[in-house]
mmCIF file with all atom_site columns, C-alpha atoms in Angstrom:
data_model
loop_
_atom_site.group_PDB
_atom_site.id
_atom_site.type_symbol
_atom_site.label_atom_id
_atom_site.label_alt_id
_atom_site.label_comp_id
_atom_site.label_asym_id
_atom_site.label_entity_id
_atom_site.label_seq_id
_atom_site.pdbx_PDB_ins_code
_atom_site.Cartn_x
_atom_site.Cartn_y
_atom_site.Cartn_z
_atom_site.occupancy
_atom_site.B_iso_or_equiv
_atom_site.pdbx_formal_charge
_atom_site.auth_seq_id
_atom_site.auth_comp_id
_atom_site.auth_asym_id
_atom_site.auth_atom_id
_atom_site.pdbx_PDB_model_num
ATOM 1   C CA . MET A 1 1   ? 0.000   0.000  0.000   1.00 92.00 ? 226 MET A CA 1
ATOM 2   C CA . ILE A 1 2   ? 1.182   3.532  -0.709  1.00 96.00 ? 227 ILE A CA 1
ATOM 3   C CA . VAL A 1 3   ? 0.503   6.320  1.791   1.00 97.00 ? 228 VAL A CA 1
ATOM 4   C CA . ALA A 1 4   ? 0.781   10.080 1.144   1.00 97.00 ? 229 ALA A CA 1
ATOM 5   C CA . ILE A 1 5   ? 1.455   12.632 3.882   1.00 97.00 ? 230 ILE A CA 1
ATOM 6   C CA . PRO A 1 6   ? 1.133   16.388 3.212   1.00 96.00 ? 231 PRO A CA 1
ATOM 7   C CA . LEU A 1 7   ? 4.134   18.388 4.435   1.00 96.00 ? 232 LEU A CA 1
ATOM 8   C CA . ASP A 1 8   ? 4.968   22.036 5.042   1.00 93.00 ? 233 ASP A CA 1
ATOM 9   C CA . PRO A 1 9   ? 8.170   23.741 3.772   1.00 92.00 ? 234 PRO A CA 1
ATOM 10  C CA . LYS A 1 10  ? 10.089  22.446 6.834   1.00 95.00 ? 235 LYS A CA 1
ATOM 11  C CA . GLU A 1 11  ? 8.935   18.895 6.033   1.00 95.00 ? 236 GLU A CA 1
ATOM 12  C CA . ARG A 1 12  ? 6.625   18.670 9.055   1.00 96.00 ? 237 ARG A CA 1
ATOM 13  C CA . VAL A 1 13  ? 3.100   17.268 8.821   1.00 97.00 ? 238 VAL A CA 1
ATOM 14  C CA . TYR A 1 14  ? 0.827   19.891 7.271   1.00 95.00 ? 239 TYR A CA 1
ATOM 15  C CA . HIS A 1 15  ? -2.394  20.174 9.272   1.00 93.00 ? 240 HIS A CA 1
ATOM 16  C CA . ASN A 1 16  ? -4.452  22.407 6.961   1.00 89.00 ? 241 ASN A CA 1
ATOM 17  C CA . ASN A 1 17  ? -6.209  21.479 3.719   1.00 86.00 ? 242 ASN A CA 1
ATOM 18  C CA . PRO A 1 18  ? -3.823  19.151 1.828   1.00 89.00 ? 243 PRO A CA 1
ATOM 19  C CA . CYS A 1 19  ? -4.562  21.058 -1.400  1.00 85.00 ? 244 CYS A CA 1
ATOM 20  C CA . SER A 1 20  ? -2.538  23.951 0.037   1.00 84.00 ? 245 SER A CA 1
ATOM 21  C CA . CYS A 1 21  ? 0.478   22.023 1.368   1.00 88.00 ? 246 CYS A CA 1
ATOM 22  C CA . THR A 1 22  ? 3.982   22.449 -0.016  1.00 90.00 ? 247 THR A CA 1
ATOM 23  C CA . MET A 1 23  ? 4.752   18.807 -0.780  1.00 94.00 ? 248 MET A CA 1
ATOM 24  C CA . PHE A 1 24  ? 3.701   15.215 -0.241  1.00 96.00 ? 249 PHE A CA 1
ATOM 25  C CA . SER A 1 25  ? 5.879   12.490 1.207   1.00 97.00 ? 250 SER A CA 1
ATOM 26  C CA . LEU A 1 26  ? 5.069   9.043  -0.200  1.00 97.00 ? 251 LEU A CA 1
ATOM 27  C CA . TYR A 1 27  ? 5.674   5.838  1.755   1.00 96.00 ? 252 TYR A CA 1
ATOM 28  C CA . GLU A 1 28  ? 5.270   2.205  0.868   1.00 95.00 ? 253 GLU A CA 1
ATOM 29  C CA . VAL A 1 29  ? 3.798   0.095  3.689   1.00 91.00 ? 254 VAL A CA 1
ATOM 30  C CA . SER A 1 30  ? 3.992   -3.695 3.471   1.00 88.00 ? 255 SER A CA 1
ATOM 31  C CA . GLY A 1 31  ? 3.977   -6.834 5.579   1.00 83.00 ? 256 GLY A CA 1
ATOM 32  C CA . ASN A 1 32  ? 1.545   -8.608 7.835   1.00 79.00 ? 257 ASN A CA 1
ATOM 33  C CA . ARG A 1 33  ? 0.132   -7.691 11.258  1.00 72.00 ? 258 ARG A CA 1
ATOM 34  C CA . LYS A 1 34  ? 3.184   -9.103 13.055  1.00 77.00 ? 259 LYS A CA 1
ATOM 35  C CA . ASP A 1 35  ? 5.814   -7.464 10.851  1.00 80.00 ? 260 ASP A CA 1
ATOM 36  C CA . ILE A 1 36  ? 4.902   -4.171 9.176   1.00 81.00 ? 261 ILE A CA 1
ATOM 37  C CA . ARG A 1 37  ? 7.633   -2.440 7.215   1.00 86.00 ? 262 ARG A CA 1
ATOM 38  C CA . TYR A 1 38  ? 7.633   0.959  5.601   1.00 89.00 ? 263 TYR A CA 1
ATOM 39  C CA . ARG A 1 39  ? 10.019  2.837  3.387   1.00 94.00 ? 264 ARG A CA 1
ATOM 40  C CA . HIS A 1 40  ? 10.124  6.374  2.125   1.00 95.00 ? 265 HIS A CA 1
ATOM 41  C CA . MET A 1 41  ? 9.643   6.303  -1.626  1.00 96.00 ? 266 MET A CA 1
ATOM 42  C CA . GLU A 1 42  ? 9.882   9.976  -2.566  1.00 96.00 ? 267 GLU A CA 1
ATOM 43  C CA . THR A 1 43  ? 8.785   13.502 -1.769  1.00 96.00 ? 268 THR A CA 1
ATOM 44  C CA . LYS A 1 44  ? 6.895   15.355 -4.485  1.00 95.00 ? 269 LYS A CA 1
ATOM 45  C CA . LEU A 1 45  ? 6.001   19.013 -4.789  1.00 93.00 ? 270 LEU A CA 1
ATOM 46  C CA . ASN A 1 46  ? 2.279   19.842 -4.644  1.00 89.00 ? 271 ASN A CA 1
ATOM 47  C CA . PRO A 1 47  ? 1.197   20.700 -8.210  1.00 86.00 ? 272 PRO A CA 1
ATOM 48  C CA . TRP A 1 48  ? -0.460  23.877 -6.898  1.00 80.00 ? 273 TRP A CA 1
ATOM 49  C CA . GLN A 1 49  ? 2.841   24.913 -5.328  1.00 80.00 ? 274 GLN A CA 1
ATOM 50  C CA . LYS A 1 50  ? 4.725   24.158 -8.517  1.00 75.00 ? 275 LYS A CA 1
ATOM 51  C CA . TYR A 1 51  ? 2.438   26.339 -10.635 1.00 71.00 ? 276 TYR A CA 1
ATOM 52  C CA . SER A 1 52  ? 1.699   28.993 -7.940  1.00 65.00 ? 277 SER A CA 1
ATOM 53  C CA . GLY A 1 53  ? -1.995  28.152 -8.134  1.00 57.00 ? 278 GLY A CA 1
ATOM 54  C CA . ASN A 1 54  ? -4.905  29.569 -6.158  1.00 59.00 ? 279 ASN A CA 1
ATOM 55  C CA . MET A 1 55  ? -5.043  26.630 -3.788  1.00 59.00 ? 280 MET A CA 1
ATOM 56  C CA . VAL A 1 56  ? -1.764  27.544 -2.073  1.00 55.00 ? 281 VAL A CA 1
ATOM 57  C CA . ASN A 1 57  ? -2.238  31.312 -2.188  1.00 58.00 ? 282 ASN A CA 1
ATOM 58  C CA . ASP A 1 58  ? -5.821  31.625 -0.911  1.00 61.00 ? 283 ASP A CA 1
ATOM 59  C CA . PRO A 1 59  ? -6.221  31.597 2.918   1.00 59.00 ? 284 PRO A CA 1
ATOM 60  C CA . LYS A 1 60  ? -9.763  30.238 2.503   1.00 60.00 ? 285 LYS A CA 1
ATOM 61  C CA . MET A 1 61  ? -8.406  27.161 0.743   1.00 61.00 ? 286 MET A CA 1
ATOM 62  C CA . MET A 1 62  ? -5.764  26.657 3.412   1.00 58.00 ? 287 MET A CA 1
ATOM 63  C CA . SER A 1 63  ? -8.385  26.605 6.166   1.00 56.00 ? 288 SER A CA 1
ATOM 64  C CA . CYS A 1 64  ? -10.903 24.495 4.196   1.00 58.00 ? 289 CYS A CA 1
ATOM 65  C CA . GLU A 1 65  ? -13.440 27.318 3.994   1.00 60.00 ? 290 GLU A CA 1
ATOM 66  C CA . CYS A 1 66  ? -14.840 26.805 0.521   1.00 60.00 ? 291 CYS A CA 1
ATOM 67  C CA . GLU A 1 67  ? -17.830 29.133 0.317   1.00 59.00 ? 292 GLU A CA 1
ATOM 68  C CA . SER A 1 68  ? -21.092 27.392 -0.516  1.00 62.00 ? 293 SER A CA 1
ATOM 69  C CA . THR A 1 69  ? -21.142 28.855 -4.054  1.00 61.00 ? 294 THR A CA 1
ATOM 70  C CA . LEU A 1 70  ? -17.466 28.021 -4.593  1.00 66.00 ? 295 LEU A CA 1
ATOM 71  C CA . ALA A 1 71  ? -17.954 24.505 -3.213  1.00 67.00 ? 296 ALA A CA 1
ATOM 72  C CA . LYS A 1 72  ? -20.544 23.856 -5.944  1.00 73.00 ? 297 LYS A CA 1
ATOM 73  C CA . ASP A 1 73  ? -18.561 25.428 -8.780  1.00 73.00 ? 298 ASP A CA 1
ATOM 74  C CA . PRO A 1 74  ? -17.519 22.638 -11.207 1.00 76.00 ? 299 PRO A CA 1
ATOM 75  C CA . TYR A 1 75  ? -14.229 24.385 -11.988 1.00 74.00 ? 300 TYR A CA 1
ATOM 76  C CA . HIS A 1 76  ? -13.334 24.652 -8.289  1.00 72.00 ? 301 HIS A CA 1
ATOM 77  C CA . ILE A 1 77  ? -14.341 21.039 -7.670  1.00 75.00 ? 302 ILE A CA 1
ATOM 78  C CA . SER A 1 78  ? -12.084 19.923 -10.519 1.00 78.00 ? 303 SER A CA 1
ATOM 79  C CA . GLU A 1 79  ? -9.165  21.872 -8.993  1.00 78.00 ? 304 GLU A CA 1
ATOM 80  C CA . HIS A 1 80  ? -9.031  19.320 -6.169  1.00 80.00 ? 305 HIS A CA 1
ATOM 81  C CA . TYR A 1 81  ? -8.192  16.578 -8.656  1.00 83.00 ? 306 TYR A CA 1
ATOM 82  C CA . ALA A 1 82  ? -4.852  18.251 -9.471  1.00 84.00 ? 307 ALA A CA 1
ATOM 83  C CA . LEU A 1 83  ? -3.383  16.488 -6.417  1.00 88.00 ? 308 LEU A CA 1
ATOM 84  C CA . LEU A 1 84  ? -3.705  13.222 -8.295  1.00 90.00 ? 309 LEU A CA 1
ATOM 85  C CA . GLU A 1 85  ? -0.714  14.293 -10.384 1.00 91.00 ? 310 GLU A CA 1
ATOM 86  C CA . VAL A 1 86  ? 1.459   13.367 -7.370  1.00 92.00 ? 311 VAL A CA 1
ATOM 87  C CA . ILE A 1 87  ? -0.691  11.127 -5.150  1.00 95.00 ? 312 ILE A CA 1
ATOM 88  C CA . GLY A 1 88  ? -2.828  9.358  -7.752  1.00 92.00 ? 313 GLY A CA 1
ATOM 89  C CA . LYS A 1 89  ? -1.250  5.942  -7.133  1.00 94.00 ? 314 LYS A CA 1
ATOM 90  C CA . CYS A 1 90  ? -1.708  6.167  -3.354  1.00 95.00 ? 315 CYS A CA 1
ATOM 91  C CA . ASN A 1 91  ? -4.173  4.125  -1.337  1.00 95.00 ? 316 ASN A CA 1
ATOM 92  C CA . THR A 1 92  ? -4.374  6.486  1.641   1.00 95.00 ? 317 THR A CA 1
ATOM 93  C CA . LEU A 1 93  ? -3.913  10.204 2.275   1.00 96.00 ? 318 LEU A CA 1
ATOM 94  C CA . ILE A 1 94  ? -3.125  11.101 5.896   1.00 96.00 ? 319 ILE A CA 1
ATOM 95  C CA . VAL A 1 95  ? -4.755  14.459 6.751   1.00 94.00 ? 320 VAL A CA 1
ATOM 96  C CA . ASP A 1 96  ? -5.880  16.584 9.676   1.00 92.00 ? 321 ASP A CA 1
ATOM 97  C CA . GLN A 1 97  ? -8.338  18.958 7.965   1.00 88.00 ? 322 GLN A CA 1
ATOM 98  C CA . TYR A 1 98  ? -9.959  18.757 4.556   1.00 87.00 ? 323 TYR A CA 1
ATOM 99  C CA . CYS A 1 99  ? -12.959 20.159 2.718   1.00 82.00 ? 324 CYS A CA 1
ATOM 100 C CA . LEU A 1 100 ? -15.812 18.107 1.299   1.00 82.00 ? 325 LEU A CA 1
ATOM 101 C CA . ASN A 1 101 ? -14.487 18.598 -2.242  1.00 83.00 ? 326 ASN A CA 1
ATOM 102 C CA . THR A 1 102 ? -11.166 17.040 -1.208  1.00 85.00 ? 327 THR A CA 1
ATOM 103 C CA . LEU A 1 103 ? -13.037 14.150 0.422   1.00 87.00 ? 328 LEU A CA 1
ATOM 104 C CA . PHE A 1 104 ? -15.177 13.522 -2.662  1.00 86.00 ? 329 PHE A CA 1
ATOM 105 C CA . ALA A 1 105 ? -12.255 13.865 -5.091  1.00 88.00 ? 330 ALA A CA 1
ATOM 106 C CA . MET A 1 106 ? -10.174 11.307 -3.189  1.00 92.00 ? 331 MET A CA 1
ATOM 107 C CA . LYS A 1 107 ? -13.141 8.990  -2.637  1.00 93.00 ? 332 LYS A CA 1
ATOM 108 C CA . ASN A 1 108 ? -13.985 9.073  -6.370  1.00 91.00 ? 333 ASN A CA 1
ATOM 109 C CA . VAL A 1 109 ? -10.553 7.669  -7.233  1.00 94.00 ? 334 VAL A CA 1
ATOM 110 C CA . GLY A 1 110 ? -10.355 5.180  -4.364  1.00 95.00 ? 335 GLY A CA 1
ATOM 111 C CA . ILE A 1 111 ? -7.992  7.056  -2.039  1.00 96.00 ? 336 ILE A CA 1
ATOM 112 C CA . LYS A 1 112 ? -9.021  6.744  1.602   1.00 94.00 ? 337 LYS A CA 1
ATOM 113 C CA . LEU A 1 113 ? -8.491  9.616  4.021   1.00 94.00 ? 338 LEU A CA 1
ATOM 114 C CA . HIS A 1 114 ? -7.026  8.853  7.442   1.00 93.00 ? 339 HIS A CA 1
ATOM 115 C CA . LYS A 1 115 ? -7.406  11.558 10.082  1.00 92.00 ? 340 LYS A CA 1
ATOM 116 C CA . VAL A 1 116 ? -4.269  12.419 12.030  1.00 92.00 ? 341 VAL A CA 1
ATOM 117 C CA . PRO A 1 117 ? -4.388  14.357 15.327  1.00 91.00 ? 342 PRO A CA 1
ATOM 118 C CA . PRO A 1 118 ? -2.993  17.908 15.423  1.00 92.00 ? 343 PRO A CA 1
ATOM 119 C CA . PHE A 1 119 ? -0.174  16.991 17.829  1.00 93.00 ? 344 PHE A CA 1
ATOM 120 C CA . VAL A 1 120 ? 1.526   14.725 15.255  1.00 94.00 ? 345 VAL A CA 1
ATOM 121 C CA . LYS A 1 121 ? 4.466   16.658 13.810  1.00 96.00 ? 346 LYS A CA 1
ATOM 122 C CA . THR A 1 122 ? 6.663   14.310 11.762  1.00 95.00 ? 347 THR A CA 1
ATOM 123 C CA . ALA A 1 123 ? 5.845   12.097 8.802   1.00 94.00 ? 348 ALA A CA 1
ATOM 124 C CA . GLU A 1 124 ? 7.127   9.055  10.702  1.00 92.00 ? 349 GLU A CA 1
ATOM 125 C CA . GLU A 1 125 ? 4.788   9.806  13.637  1.00 92.00 ? 350 GLU A CA 1
ATOM 126 C CA . ALA A 1 126 ? 1.891   10.212 11.204  1.00 94.00 ? 351 ALA A CA 1
ATOM 127 C CA . LEU A 1 127 ? 2.757   6.925  9.530   1.00 91.00 ? 352 LEU A CA 1
ATOM 128 C CA . ASN A 1 128 ? 2.959   5.064  12.854  1.00 86.00 ? 353 ASN A CA 1
ATOM 129 C CA . HIS A 1 129 ? -0.344  6.621  13.956  1.00 86.00 ? 354 HIS A CA 1
ATOM 130 C CA . PHE A 1 130 ? -1.952  5.464  10.713  1.00 88.00 ? 355 PHE A CA 1
ATOM 131 C CA . ILE A 1 131 ? -0.583  1.918  10.936  1.00 83.00 ? 356 ILE A CA 1
ATOM 132 C CA . ILE A 1 132 ? -1.725  1.470  14.549  1.00 79.00 ? 357 ILE A CA 1
ATOM 133 C CA . GLY A 1 133 ? -4.988  3.430  14.141  1.00 76.00 ? 358 GLY A CA 1
ATOM 134 C CA . ALA A 1 134 ? -6.035  1.520  11.045  1.00 74.00 ? 359 ALA A CA 1
ATOM 135 C CA . GLU A 1 135 ? -5.186  -1.717 12.906  1.00 70.00 ? 360 GLU A CA 1
ATOM 136 C CA . ILE A 1 136 ? -2.701  -2.802 10.254  1.00 69.00 ? 361 ILE A CA 1
ATOM 137 C CA . ALA A 1 137 ? -0.139  -3.776 12.916  1.00 57.00 ? 362 ALA A CA 1
ATOM 138 C CA . ASP A 1 138 ? -0.826  -5.650 16.146  1.00 58.00 ? 363 ASP A CA 1
ATOM 139 C CA . HIS A 1 139 ? 1.483   -3.454 18.198  1.00 56.00 ? 364 HIS A CA 1
ATOM 140 C CA . LEU A 1 140 ? 3.901   -0.568 17.709  1.00 55.00 ? 365 LEU A CA 1
ATOM 141 C CA . ARG A 1 141 ? 6.888   -2.901 18.104  1.00 55.00 ? 366 ARG A CA 1
ATOM 142 C CA . TYR A 1 142 ? 5.933   -4.645 14.853  1.00 57.00 ? 367 TYR A CA 1
ATOM 143 C CA . ILE A 1 143 ? 6.522   -1.522 12.751  1.00 59.00 ? 368 ILE A CA 1
ATOM 144 C CA . HIS A 1 144 ? 9.989   -1.207 11.231  1.00 57.00 ? 369 HIS A CA 1
ATOM 145 C CA . PRO A 1 145 ? 11.617  1.063  8.667   1.00 70.00 ? 370 PRO A CA 1
ATOM 146 C CA . ALA A 1 146 ? 12.679  -1.074 5.729   1.00 67.00 ? 371 ALA A CA 1
ATOM 147 C CA . SER A 1 147 ? 16.414  -1.225 5.197   1.00 58.00 ? 372 SER A CA 1
#
């Protein structure tokens, strides 16, 4: 399974709308409940960051405050699908906050959202929280970075 984690410029977990993050860190998670392994695959720039798009420049997008008219605008809805350029092959997106358009866009392509608490700061902490929270591993001691 491939997991995406939105990051800020300092490579900490980004807790606002993932459409407005700086980059995504992609991890491969494999194994069984008694021996879960993960490895960092790559870090990719958010397409909206790369092209200086509205999603990263608008404070309303950052805080998931799509106005009711904007939330129903087909063009705005389609903007959420731009993330698939970098996370399209992922199974799960680890997020703290997200708007309904992000939820529907990810759900339409089969990417599950996993909520991470606001106190999680590093990608590794977010990954461990996901693996334990989604009951993929029996216990924290069964999670290992792949060598």
